[in-house]
mmCIF file of N, CA and C in Angstrom:
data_model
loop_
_atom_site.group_PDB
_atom_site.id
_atom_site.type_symbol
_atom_site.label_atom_id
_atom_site.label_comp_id
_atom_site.label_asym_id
_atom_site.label_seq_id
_atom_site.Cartn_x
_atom_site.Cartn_y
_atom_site.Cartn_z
ATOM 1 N N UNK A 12 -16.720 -17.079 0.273
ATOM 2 C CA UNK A 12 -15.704 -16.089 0.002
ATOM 3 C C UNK A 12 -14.334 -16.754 -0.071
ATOM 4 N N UNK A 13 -13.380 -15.969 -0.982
ATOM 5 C CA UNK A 13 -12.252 -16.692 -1.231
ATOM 6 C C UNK A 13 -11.179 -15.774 0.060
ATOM 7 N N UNK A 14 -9.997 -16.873 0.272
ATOM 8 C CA UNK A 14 -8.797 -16.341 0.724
ATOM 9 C C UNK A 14 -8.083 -15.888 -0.337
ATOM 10 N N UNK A 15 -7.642 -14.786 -0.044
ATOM 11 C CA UNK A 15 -7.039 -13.773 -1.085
ATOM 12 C C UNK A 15 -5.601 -13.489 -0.325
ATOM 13 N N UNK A 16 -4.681 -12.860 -1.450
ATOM 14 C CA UNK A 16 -3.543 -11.993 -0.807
ATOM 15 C C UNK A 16 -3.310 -10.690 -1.236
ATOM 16 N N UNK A 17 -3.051 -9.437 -0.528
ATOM 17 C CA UNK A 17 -2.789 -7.697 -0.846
ATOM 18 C C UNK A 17 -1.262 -7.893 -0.492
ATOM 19 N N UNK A 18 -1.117 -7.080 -1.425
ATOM 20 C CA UNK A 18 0.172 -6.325 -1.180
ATOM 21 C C UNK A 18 -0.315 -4.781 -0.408
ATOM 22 N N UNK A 19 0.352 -4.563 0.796
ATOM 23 C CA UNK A 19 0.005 -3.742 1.013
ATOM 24 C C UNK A 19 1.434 -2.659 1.401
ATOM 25 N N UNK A 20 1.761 -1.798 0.951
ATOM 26 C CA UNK A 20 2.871 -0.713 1.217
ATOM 27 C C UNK A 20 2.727 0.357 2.091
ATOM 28 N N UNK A 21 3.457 0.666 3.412
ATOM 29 C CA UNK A 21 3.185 1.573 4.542
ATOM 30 C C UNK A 21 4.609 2.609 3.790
ATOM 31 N N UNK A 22 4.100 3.776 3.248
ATOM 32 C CA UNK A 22 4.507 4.608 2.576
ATOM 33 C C UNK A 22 5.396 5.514 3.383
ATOM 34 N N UNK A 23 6.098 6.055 2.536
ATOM 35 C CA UNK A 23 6.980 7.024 2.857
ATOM 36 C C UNK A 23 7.042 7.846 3.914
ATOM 37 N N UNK A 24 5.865 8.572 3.860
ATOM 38 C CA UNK A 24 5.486 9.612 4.749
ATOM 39 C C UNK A 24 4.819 8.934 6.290
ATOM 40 N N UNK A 25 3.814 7.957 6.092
ATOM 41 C CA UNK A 25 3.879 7.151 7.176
ATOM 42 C C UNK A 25 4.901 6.772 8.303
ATOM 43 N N UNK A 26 6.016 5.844 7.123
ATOM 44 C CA UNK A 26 6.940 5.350 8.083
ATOM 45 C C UNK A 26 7.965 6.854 8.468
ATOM 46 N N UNK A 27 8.052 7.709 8.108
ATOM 47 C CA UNK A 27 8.712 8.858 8.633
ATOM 48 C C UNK A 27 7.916 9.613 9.783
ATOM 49 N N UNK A 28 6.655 9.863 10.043
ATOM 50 C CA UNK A 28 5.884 9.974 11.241
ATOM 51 C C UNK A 28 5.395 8.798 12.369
ATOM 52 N N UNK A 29 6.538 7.574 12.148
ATOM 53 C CA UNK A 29 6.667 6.662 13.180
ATOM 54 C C UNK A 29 4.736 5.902 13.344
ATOM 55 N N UNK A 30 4.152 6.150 12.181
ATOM 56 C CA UNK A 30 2.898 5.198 12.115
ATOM 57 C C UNK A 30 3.004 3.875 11.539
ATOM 58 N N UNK A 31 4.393 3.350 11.305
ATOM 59 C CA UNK A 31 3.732 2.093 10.841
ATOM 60 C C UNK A 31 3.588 0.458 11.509
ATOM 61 N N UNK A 32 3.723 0.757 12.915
ATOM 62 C CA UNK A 32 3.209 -0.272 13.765
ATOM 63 C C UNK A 32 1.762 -0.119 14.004
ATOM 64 N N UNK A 33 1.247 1.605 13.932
ATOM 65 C CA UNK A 33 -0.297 1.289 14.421
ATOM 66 C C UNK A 33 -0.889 1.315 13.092
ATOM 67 N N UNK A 34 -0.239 1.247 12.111
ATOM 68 C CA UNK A 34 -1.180 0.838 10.533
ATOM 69 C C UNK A 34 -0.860 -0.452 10.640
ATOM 70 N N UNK A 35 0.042 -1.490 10.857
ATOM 71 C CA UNK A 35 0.427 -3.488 10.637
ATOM 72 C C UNK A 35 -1.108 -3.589 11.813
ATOM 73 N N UNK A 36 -0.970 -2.552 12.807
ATOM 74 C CA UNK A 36 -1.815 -3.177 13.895
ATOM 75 C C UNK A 36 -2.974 -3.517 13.653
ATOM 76 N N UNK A 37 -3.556 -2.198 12.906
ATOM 77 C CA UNK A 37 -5.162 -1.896 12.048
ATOM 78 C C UNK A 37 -5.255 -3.319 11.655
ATOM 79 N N UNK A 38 -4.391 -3.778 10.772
ATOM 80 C CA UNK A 38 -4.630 -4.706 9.410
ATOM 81 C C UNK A 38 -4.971 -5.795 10.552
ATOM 82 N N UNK A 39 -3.801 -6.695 11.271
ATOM 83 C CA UNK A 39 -4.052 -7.462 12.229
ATOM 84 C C UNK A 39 -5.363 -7.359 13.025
ATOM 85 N N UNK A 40 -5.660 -6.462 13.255
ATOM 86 C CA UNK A 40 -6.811 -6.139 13.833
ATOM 87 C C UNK A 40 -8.581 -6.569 13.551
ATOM 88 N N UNK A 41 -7.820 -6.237 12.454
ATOM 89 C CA UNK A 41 -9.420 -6.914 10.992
ATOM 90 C C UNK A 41 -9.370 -8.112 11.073
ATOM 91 N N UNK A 42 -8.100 -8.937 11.134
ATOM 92 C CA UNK A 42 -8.407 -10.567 11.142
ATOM 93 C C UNK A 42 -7.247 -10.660 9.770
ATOM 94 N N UNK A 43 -6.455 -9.792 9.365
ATOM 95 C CA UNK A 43 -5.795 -10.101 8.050
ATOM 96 C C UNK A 43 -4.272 -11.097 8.638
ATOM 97 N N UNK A 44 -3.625 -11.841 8.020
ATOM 98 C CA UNK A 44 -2.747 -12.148 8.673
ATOM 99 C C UNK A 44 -1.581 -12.122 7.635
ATOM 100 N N UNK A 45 -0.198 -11.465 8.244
ATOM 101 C CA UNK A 45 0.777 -11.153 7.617
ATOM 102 C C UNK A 45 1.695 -12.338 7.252
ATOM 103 N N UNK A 46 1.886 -12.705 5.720
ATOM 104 C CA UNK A 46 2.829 -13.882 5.583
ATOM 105 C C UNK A 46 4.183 -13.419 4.609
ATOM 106 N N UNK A 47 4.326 -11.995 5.039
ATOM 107 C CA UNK A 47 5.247 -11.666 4.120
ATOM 108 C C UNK A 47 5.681 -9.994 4.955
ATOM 109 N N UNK A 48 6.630 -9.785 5.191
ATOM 110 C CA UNK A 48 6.993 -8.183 5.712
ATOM 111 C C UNK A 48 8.319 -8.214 5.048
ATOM 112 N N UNK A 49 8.710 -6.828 4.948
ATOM 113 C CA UNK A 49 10.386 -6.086 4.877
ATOM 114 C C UNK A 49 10.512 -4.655 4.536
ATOM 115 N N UNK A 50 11.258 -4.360 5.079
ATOM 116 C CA UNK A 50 11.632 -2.825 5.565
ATOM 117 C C UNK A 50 12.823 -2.533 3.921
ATOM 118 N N UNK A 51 12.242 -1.415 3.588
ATOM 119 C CA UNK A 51 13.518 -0.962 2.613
ATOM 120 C C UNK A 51 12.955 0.178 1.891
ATOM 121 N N UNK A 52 14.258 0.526 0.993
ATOM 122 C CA UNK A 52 13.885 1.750 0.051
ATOM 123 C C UNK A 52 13.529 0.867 -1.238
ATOM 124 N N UNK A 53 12.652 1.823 -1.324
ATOM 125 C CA UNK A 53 12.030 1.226 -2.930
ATOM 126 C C UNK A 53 13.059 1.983 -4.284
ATOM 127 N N UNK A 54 13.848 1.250 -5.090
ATOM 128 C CA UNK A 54 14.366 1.669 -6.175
ATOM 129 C C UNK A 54 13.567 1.865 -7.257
ATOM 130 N N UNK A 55 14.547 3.243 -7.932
ATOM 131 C CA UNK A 55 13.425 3.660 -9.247
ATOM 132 C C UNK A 55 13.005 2.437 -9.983
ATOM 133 N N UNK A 56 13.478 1.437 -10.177
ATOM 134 C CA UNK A 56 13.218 0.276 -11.177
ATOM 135 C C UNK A 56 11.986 -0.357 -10.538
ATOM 136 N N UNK A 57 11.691 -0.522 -9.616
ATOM 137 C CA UNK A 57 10.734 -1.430 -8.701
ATOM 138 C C UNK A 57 9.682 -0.482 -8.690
ATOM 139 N N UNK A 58 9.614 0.797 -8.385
ATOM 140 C CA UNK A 58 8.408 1.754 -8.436
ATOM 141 C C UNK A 58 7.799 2.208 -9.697
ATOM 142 N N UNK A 59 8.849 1.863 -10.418
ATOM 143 C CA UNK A 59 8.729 2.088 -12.267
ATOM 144 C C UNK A 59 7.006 0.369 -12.727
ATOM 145 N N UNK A 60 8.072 -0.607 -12.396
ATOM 146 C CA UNK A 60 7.288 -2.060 -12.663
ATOM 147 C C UNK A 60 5.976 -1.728 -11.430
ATOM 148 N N UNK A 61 5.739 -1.630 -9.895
ATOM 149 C CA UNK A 61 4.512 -1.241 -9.551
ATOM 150 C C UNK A 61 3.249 0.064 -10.423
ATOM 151 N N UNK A 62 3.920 0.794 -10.759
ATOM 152 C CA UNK A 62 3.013 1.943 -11.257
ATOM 153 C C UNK A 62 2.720 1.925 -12.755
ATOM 154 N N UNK A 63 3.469 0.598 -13.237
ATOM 155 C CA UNK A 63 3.319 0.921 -14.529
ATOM 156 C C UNK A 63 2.112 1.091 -15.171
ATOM 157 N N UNK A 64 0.916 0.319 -14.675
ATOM 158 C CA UNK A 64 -0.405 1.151 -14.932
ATOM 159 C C UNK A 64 -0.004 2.518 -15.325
ATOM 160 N N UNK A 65 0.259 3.366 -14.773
ATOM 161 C CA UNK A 65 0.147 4.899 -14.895
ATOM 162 C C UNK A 65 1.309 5.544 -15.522
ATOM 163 N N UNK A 66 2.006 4.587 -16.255
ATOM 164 C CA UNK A 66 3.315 5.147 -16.889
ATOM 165 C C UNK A 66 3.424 6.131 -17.626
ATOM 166 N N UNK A 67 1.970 6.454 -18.066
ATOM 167 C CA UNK A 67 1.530 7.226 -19.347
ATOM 168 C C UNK A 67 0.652 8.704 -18.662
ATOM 169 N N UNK A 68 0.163 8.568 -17.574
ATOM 170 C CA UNK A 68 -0.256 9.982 -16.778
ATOM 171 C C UNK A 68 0.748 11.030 -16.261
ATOM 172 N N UNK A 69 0.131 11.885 -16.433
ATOM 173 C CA UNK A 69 0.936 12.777 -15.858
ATOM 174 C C UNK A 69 1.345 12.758 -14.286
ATOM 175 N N UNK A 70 0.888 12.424 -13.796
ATOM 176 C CA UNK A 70 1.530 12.180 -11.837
ATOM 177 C C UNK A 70 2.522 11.348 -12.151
ATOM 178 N N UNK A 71 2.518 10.248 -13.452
ATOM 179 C CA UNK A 71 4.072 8.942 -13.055
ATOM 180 C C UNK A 71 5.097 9.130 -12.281
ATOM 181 N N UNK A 72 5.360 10.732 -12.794
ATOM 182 C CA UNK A 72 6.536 10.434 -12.024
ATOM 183 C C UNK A 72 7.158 11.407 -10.533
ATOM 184 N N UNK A 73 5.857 12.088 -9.988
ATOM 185 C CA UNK A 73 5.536 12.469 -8.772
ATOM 186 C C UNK A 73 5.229 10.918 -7.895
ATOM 187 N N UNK A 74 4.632 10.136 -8.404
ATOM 188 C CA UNK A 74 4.092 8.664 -7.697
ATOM 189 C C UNK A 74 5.577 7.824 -7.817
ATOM 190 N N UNK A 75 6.627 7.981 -8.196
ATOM 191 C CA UNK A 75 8.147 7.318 -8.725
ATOM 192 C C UNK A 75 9.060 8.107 -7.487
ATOM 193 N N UNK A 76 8.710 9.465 -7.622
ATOM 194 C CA UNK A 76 9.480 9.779 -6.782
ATOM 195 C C UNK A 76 9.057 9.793 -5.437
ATOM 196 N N UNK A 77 7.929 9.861 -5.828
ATOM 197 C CA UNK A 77 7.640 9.662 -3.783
ATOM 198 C C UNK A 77 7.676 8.542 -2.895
ATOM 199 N N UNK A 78 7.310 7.336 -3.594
ATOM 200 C CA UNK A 78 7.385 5.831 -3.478
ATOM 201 C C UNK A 78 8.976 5.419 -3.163
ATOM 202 N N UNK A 79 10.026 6.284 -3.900
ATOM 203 C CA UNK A 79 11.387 6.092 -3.577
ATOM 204 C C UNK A 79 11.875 7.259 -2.777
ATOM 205 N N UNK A 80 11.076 8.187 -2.154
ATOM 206 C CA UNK A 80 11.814 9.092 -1.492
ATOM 207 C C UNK A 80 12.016 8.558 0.661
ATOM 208 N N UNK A 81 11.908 7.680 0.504
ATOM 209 C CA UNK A 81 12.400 7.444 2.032
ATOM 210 C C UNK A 81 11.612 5.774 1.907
ATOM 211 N N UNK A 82 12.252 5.072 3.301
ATOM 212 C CA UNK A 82 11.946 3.914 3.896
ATOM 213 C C UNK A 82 10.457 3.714 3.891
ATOM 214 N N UNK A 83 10.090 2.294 3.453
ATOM 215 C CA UNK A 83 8.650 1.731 3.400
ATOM 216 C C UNK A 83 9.087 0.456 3.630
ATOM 217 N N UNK A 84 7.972 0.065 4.608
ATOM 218 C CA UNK A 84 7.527 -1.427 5.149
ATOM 219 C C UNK A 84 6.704 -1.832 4.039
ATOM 220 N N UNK A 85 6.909 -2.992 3.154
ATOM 221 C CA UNK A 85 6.385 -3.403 2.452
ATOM 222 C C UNK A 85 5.507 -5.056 2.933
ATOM 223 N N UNK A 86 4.183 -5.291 2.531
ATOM 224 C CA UNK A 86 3.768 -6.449 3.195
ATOM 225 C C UNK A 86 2.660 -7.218 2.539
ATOM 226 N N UNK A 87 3.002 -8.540 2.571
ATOM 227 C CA UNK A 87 1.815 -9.146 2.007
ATOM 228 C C UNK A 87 0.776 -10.244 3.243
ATOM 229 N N UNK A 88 -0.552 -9.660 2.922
ATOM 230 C CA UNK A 88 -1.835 -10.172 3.880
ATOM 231 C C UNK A 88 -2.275 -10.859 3.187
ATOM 232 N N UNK A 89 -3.062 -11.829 3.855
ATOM 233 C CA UNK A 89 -3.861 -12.748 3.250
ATOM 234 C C UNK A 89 -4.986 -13.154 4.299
ATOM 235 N N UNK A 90 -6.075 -13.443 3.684
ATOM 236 C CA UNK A 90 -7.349 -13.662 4.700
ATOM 237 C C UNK A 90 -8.564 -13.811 3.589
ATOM 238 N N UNK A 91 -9.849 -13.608 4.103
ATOM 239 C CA UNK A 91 -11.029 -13.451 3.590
ATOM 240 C C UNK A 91 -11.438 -12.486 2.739
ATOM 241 N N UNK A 92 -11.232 -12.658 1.863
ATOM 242 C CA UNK A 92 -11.618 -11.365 1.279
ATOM 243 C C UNK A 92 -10.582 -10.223 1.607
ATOM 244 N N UNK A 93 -9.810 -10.429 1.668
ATOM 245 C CA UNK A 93 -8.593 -9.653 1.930
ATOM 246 C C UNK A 93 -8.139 -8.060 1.002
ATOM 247 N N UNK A 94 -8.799 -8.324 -0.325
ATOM 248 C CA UNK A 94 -8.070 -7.378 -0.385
ATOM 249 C C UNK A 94 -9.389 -6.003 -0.059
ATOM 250 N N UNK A 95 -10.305 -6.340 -0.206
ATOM 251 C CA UNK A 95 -11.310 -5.693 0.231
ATOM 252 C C UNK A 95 -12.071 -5.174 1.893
ATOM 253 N N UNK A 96 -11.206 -5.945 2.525
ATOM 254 C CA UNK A 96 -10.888 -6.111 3.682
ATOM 255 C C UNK A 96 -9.776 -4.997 3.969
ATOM 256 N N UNK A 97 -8.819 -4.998 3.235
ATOM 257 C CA UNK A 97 -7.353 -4.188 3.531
ATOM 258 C C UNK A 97 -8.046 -2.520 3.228
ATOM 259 N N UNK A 98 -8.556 -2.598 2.339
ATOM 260 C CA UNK A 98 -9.043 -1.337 1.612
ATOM 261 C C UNK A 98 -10.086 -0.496 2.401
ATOM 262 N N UNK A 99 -10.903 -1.270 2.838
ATOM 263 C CA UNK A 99 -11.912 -0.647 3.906
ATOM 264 C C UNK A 99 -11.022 -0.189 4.799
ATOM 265 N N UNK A 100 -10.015 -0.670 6.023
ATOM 266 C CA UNK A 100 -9.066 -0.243 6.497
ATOM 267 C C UNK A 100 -8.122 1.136 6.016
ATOM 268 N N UNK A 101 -7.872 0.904 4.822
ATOM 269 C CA UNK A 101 -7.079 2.331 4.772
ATOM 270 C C UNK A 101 -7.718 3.449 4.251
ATOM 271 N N UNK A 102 -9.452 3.199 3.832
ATOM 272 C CA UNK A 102 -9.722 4.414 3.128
ATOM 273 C C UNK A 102 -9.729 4.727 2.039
ATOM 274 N N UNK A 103 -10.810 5.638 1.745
ATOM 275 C CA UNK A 103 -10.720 6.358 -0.014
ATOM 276 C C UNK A 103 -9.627 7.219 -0.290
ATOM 277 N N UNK A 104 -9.340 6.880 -1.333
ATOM 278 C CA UNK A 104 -7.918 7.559 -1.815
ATOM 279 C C UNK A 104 -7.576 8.705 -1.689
ATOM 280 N N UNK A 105 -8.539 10.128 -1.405
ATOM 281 C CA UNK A 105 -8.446 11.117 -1.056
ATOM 282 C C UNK A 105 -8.979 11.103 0.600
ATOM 283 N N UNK A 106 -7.999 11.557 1.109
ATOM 284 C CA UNK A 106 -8.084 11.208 3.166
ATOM 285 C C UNK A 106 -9.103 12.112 3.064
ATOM 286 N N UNK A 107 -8.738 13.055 2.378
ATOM 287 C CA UNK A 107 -10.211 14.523 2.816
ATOM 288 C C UNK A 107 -12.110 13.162 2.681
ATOM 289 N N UNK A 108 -11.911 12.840 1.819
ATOM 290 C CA UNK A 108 -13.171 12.119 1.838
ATOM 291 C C UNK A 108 -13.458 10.188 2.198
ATOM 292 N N UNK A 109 -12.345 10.232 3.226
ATOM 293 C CA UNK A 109 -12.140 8.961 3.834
ATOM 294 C C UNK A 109 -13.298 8.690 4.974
ATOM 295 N N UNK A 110 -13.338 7.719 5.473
ATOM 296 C CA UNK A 110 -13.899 7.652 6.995
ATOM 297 C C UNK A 110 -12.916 7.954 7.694
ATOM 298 N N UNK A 111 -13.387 8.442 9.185
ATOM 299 C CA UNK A 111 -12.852 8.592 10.186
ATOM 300 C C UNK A 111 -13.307 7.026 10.872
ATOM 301 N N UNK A 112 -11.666 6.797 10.801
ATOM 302 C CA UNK A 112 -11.578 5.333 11.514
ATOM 303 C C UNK A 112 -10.676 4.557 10.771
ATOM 304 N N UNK A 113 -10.367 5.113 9.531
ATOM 305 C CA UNK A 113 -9.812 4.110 8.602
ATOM 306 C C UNK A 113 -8.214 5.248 8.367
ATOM 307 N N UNK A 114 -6.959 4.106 8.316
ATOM 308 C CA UNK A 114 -5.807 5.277 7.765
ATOM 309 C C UNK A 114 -5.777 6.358 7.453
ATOM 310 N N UNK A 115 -6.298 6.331 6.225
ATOM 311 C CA UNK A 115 -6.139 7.648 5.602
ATOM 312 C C UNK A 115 -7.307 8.725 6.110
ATOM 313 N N UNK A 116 -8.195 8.648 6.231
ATOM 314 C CA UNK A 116 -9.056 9.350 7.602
ATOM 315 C C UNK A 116 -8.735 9.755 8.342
ATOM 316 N N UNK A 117 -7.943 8.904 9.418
ATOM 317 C CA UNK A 117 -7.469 9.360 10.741
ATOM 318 C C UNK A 117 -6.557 10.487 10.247
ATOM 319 N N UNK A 118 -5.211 9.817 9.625
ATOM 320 C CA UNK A 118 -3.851 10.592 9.394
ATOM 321 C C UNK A 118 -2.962 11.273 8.149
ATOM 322 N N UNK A 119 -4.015 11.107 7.101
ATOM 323 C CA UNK A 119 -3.334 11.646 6.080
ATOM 324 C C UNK A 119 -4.626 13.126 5.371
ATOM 325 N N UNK A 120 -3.854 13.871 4.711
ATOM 326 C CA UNK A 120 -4.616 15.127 4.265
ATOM 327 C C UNK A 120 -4.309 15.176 2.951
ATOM 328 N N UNK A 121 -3.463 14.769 2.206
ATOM 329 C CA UNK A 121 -3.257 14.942 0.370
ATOM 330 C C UNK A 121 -3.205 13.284 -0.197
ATOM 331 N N UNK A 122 -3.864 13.666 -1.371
ATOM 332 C CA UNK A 122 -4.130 12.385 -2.205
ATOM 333 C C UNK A 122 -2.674 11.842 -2.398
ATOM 334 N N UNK A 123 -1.448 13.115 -2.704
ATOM 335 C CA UNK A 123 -0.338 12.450 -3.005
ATOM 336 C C UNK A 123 0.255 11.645 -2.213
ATOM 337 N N UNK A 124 0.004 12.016 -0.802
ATOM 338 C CA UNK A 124 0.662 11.559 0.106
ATOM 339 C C UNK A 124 -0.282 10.839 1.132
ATOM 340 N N UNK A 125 -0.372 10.075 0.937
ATOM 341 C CA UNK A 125 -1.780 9.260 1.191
ATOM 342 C C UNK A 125 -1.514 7.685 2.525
ATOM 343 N N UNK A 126 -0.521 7.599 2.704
ATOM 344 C CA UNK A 126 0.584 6.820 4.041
ATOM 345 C C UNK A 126 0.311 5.491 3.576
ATOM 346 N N UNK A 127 -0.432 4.916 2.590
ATOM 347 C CA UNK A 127 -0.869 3.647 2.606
ATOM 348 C C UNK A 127 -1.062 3.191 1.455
ATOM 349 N N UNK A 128 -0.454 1.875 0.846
ATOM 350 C CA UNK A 128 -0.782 1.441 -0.907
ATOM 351 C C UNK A 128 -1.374 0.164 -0.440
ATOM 352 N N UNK A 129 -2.815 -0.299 -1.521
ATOM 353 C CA UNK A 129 -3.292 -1.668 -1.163
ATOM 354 C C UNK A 129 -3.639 -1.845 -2.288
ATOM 355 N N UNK A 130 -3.170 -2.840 -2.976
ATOM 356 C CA UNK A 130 -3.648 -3.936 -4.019
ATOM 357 C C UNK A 130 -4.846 -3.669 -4.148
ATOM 358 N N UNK A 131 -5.346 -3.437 -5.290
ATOM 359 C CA UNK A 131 -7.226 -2.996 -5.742
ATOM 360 C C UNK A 131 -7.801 -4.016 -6.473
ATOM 361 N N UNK A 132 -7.295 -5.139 -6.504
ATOM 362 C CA UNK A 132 -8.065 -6.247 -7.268
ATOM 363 C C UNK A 132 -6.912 -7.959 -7.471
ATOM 364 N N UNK A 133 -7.902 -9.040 -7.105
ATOM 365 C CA UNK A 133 -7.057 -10.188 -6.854
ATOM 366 C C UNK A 133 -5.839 -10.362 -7.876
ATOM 367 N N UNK A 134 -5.488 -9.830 -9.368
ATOM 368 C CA UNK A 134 -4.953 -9.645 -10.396
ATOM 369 C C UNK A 134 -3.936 -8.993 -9.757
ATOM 370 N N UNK A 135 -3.988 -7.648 -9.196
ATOM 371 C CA UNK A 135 -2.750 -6.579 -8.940
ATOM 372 C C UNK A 135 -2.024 -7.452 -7.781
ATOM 373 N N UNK A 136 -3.129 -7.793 -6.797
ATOM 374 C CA UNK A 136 -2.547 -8.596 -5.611
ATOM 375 C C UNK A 136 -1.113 -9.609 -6.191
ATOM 376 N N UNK A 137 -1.496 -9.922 -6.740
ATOM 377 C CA UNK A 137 -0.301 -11.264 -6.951
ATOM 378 C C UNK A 137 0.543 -10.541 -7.753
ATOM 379 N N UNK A 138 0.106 -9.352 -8.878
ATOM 380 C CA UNK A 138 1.356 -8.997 -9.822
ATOM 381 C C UNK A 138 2.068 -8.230 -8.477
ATOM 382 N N UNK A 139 1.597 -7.064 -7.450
ATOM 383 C CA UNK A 139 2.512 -6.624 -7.163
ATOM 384 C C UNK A 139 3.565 -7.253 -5.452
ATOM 385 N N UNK A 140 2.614 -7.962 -5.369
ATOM 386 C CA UNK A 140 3.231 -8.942 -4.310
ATOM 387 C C UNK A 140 4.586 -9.711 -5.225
ATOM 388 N N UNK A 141 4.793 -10.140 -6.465
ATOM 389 C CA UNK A 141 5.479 -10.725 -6.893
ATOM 390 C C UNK A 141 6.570 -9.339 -7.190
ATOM 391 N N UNK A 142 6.457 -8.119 -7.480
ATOM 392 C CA UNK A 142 7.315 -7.176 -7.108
ATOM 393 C C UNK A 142 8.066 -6.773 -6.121
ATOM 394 N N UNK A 143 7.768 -6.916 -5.027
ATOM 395 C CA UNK A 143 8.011 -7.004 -3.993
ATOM 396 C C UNK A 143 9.005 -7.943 -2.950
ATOM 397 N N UNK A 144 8.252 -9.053 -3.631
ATOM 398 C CA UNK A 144 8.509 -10.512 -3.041
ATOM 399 C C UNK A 144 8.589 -11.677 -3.735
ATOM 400 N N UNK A 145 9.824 -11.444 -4.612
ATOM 401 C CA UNK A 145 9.554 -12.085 -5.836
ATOM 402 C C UNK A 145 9.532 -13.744 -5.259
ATOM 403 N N UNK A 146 10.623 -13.575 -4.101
ATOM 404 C CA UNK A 146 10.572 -15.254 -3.417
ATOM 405 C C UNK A 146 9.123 -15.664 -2.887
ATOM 406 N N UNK A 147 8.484 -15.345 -3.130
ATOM 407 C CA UNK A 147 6.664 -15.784 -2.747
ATOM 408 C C UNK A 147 5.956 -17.081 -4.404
#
């Protein structure tokens, strides 16, 4: 198995219900190890270049505004299999049909608002880690 790196984003709604030490904890927990953190608001331009996949759906710009509507810990992991690793951790994208045990399971109830973003493939990993963190 390869060492990989996620970008992983502790979202809006998260860091406003004071969860995002016991979501860094989860990740640490798995064995992932953090070589990249920072605290900030995400600007429309930066949430525009992450989502651009979806520039063309109709949610774009519900996912634009929510991504910039308050403070997110932004972070890049790296480990074993990492990004698949990160993902088991936070859960299927809808919390209603998550495990109990994983982020979005435990603490979230709408797809929109979902407390947790993780890189879905070694490709996104590096494009959106380089969004983020362009000094990486």
């Amino acid at each position: 198995m390869a060492t990989e790196k996620t970008l992983i984003l502790v979202k809006p709604d998260a860091f406003a219900r004071g969860l995002t030490g016991e979501i860094i904890a989860r990740f640490e927990r798995k064995g992932l190890k953090i070589i990249a953190a920072k605290h900030m608001t995400v600007t429309e331009d930066i949430a525009k270049q992450h989502y651009a996949e979806h520039a063309e759906r109709p949610f774009f710009g519900e996912l634009v505004s929510f991504i910039t509507s308050g403070p997110i810990v932004a972070l890049v992991l790296e480990g074993e299999s990492a990004i698949k690793a990160a993902r088991q951790v936070i859960g299927a994208t809808n919390p209603l049909e998550a495990a109990t045990g994983s982020i979005r399971g435990d603490f979230a109830l709408e797809i929109g608002t979902n407390m947790v973003h993780g890189s879905d493939s070694p490709e996104s990993g590096i494009r959106e880690a380089g969004i983020f963190f362009p000094e990486l």
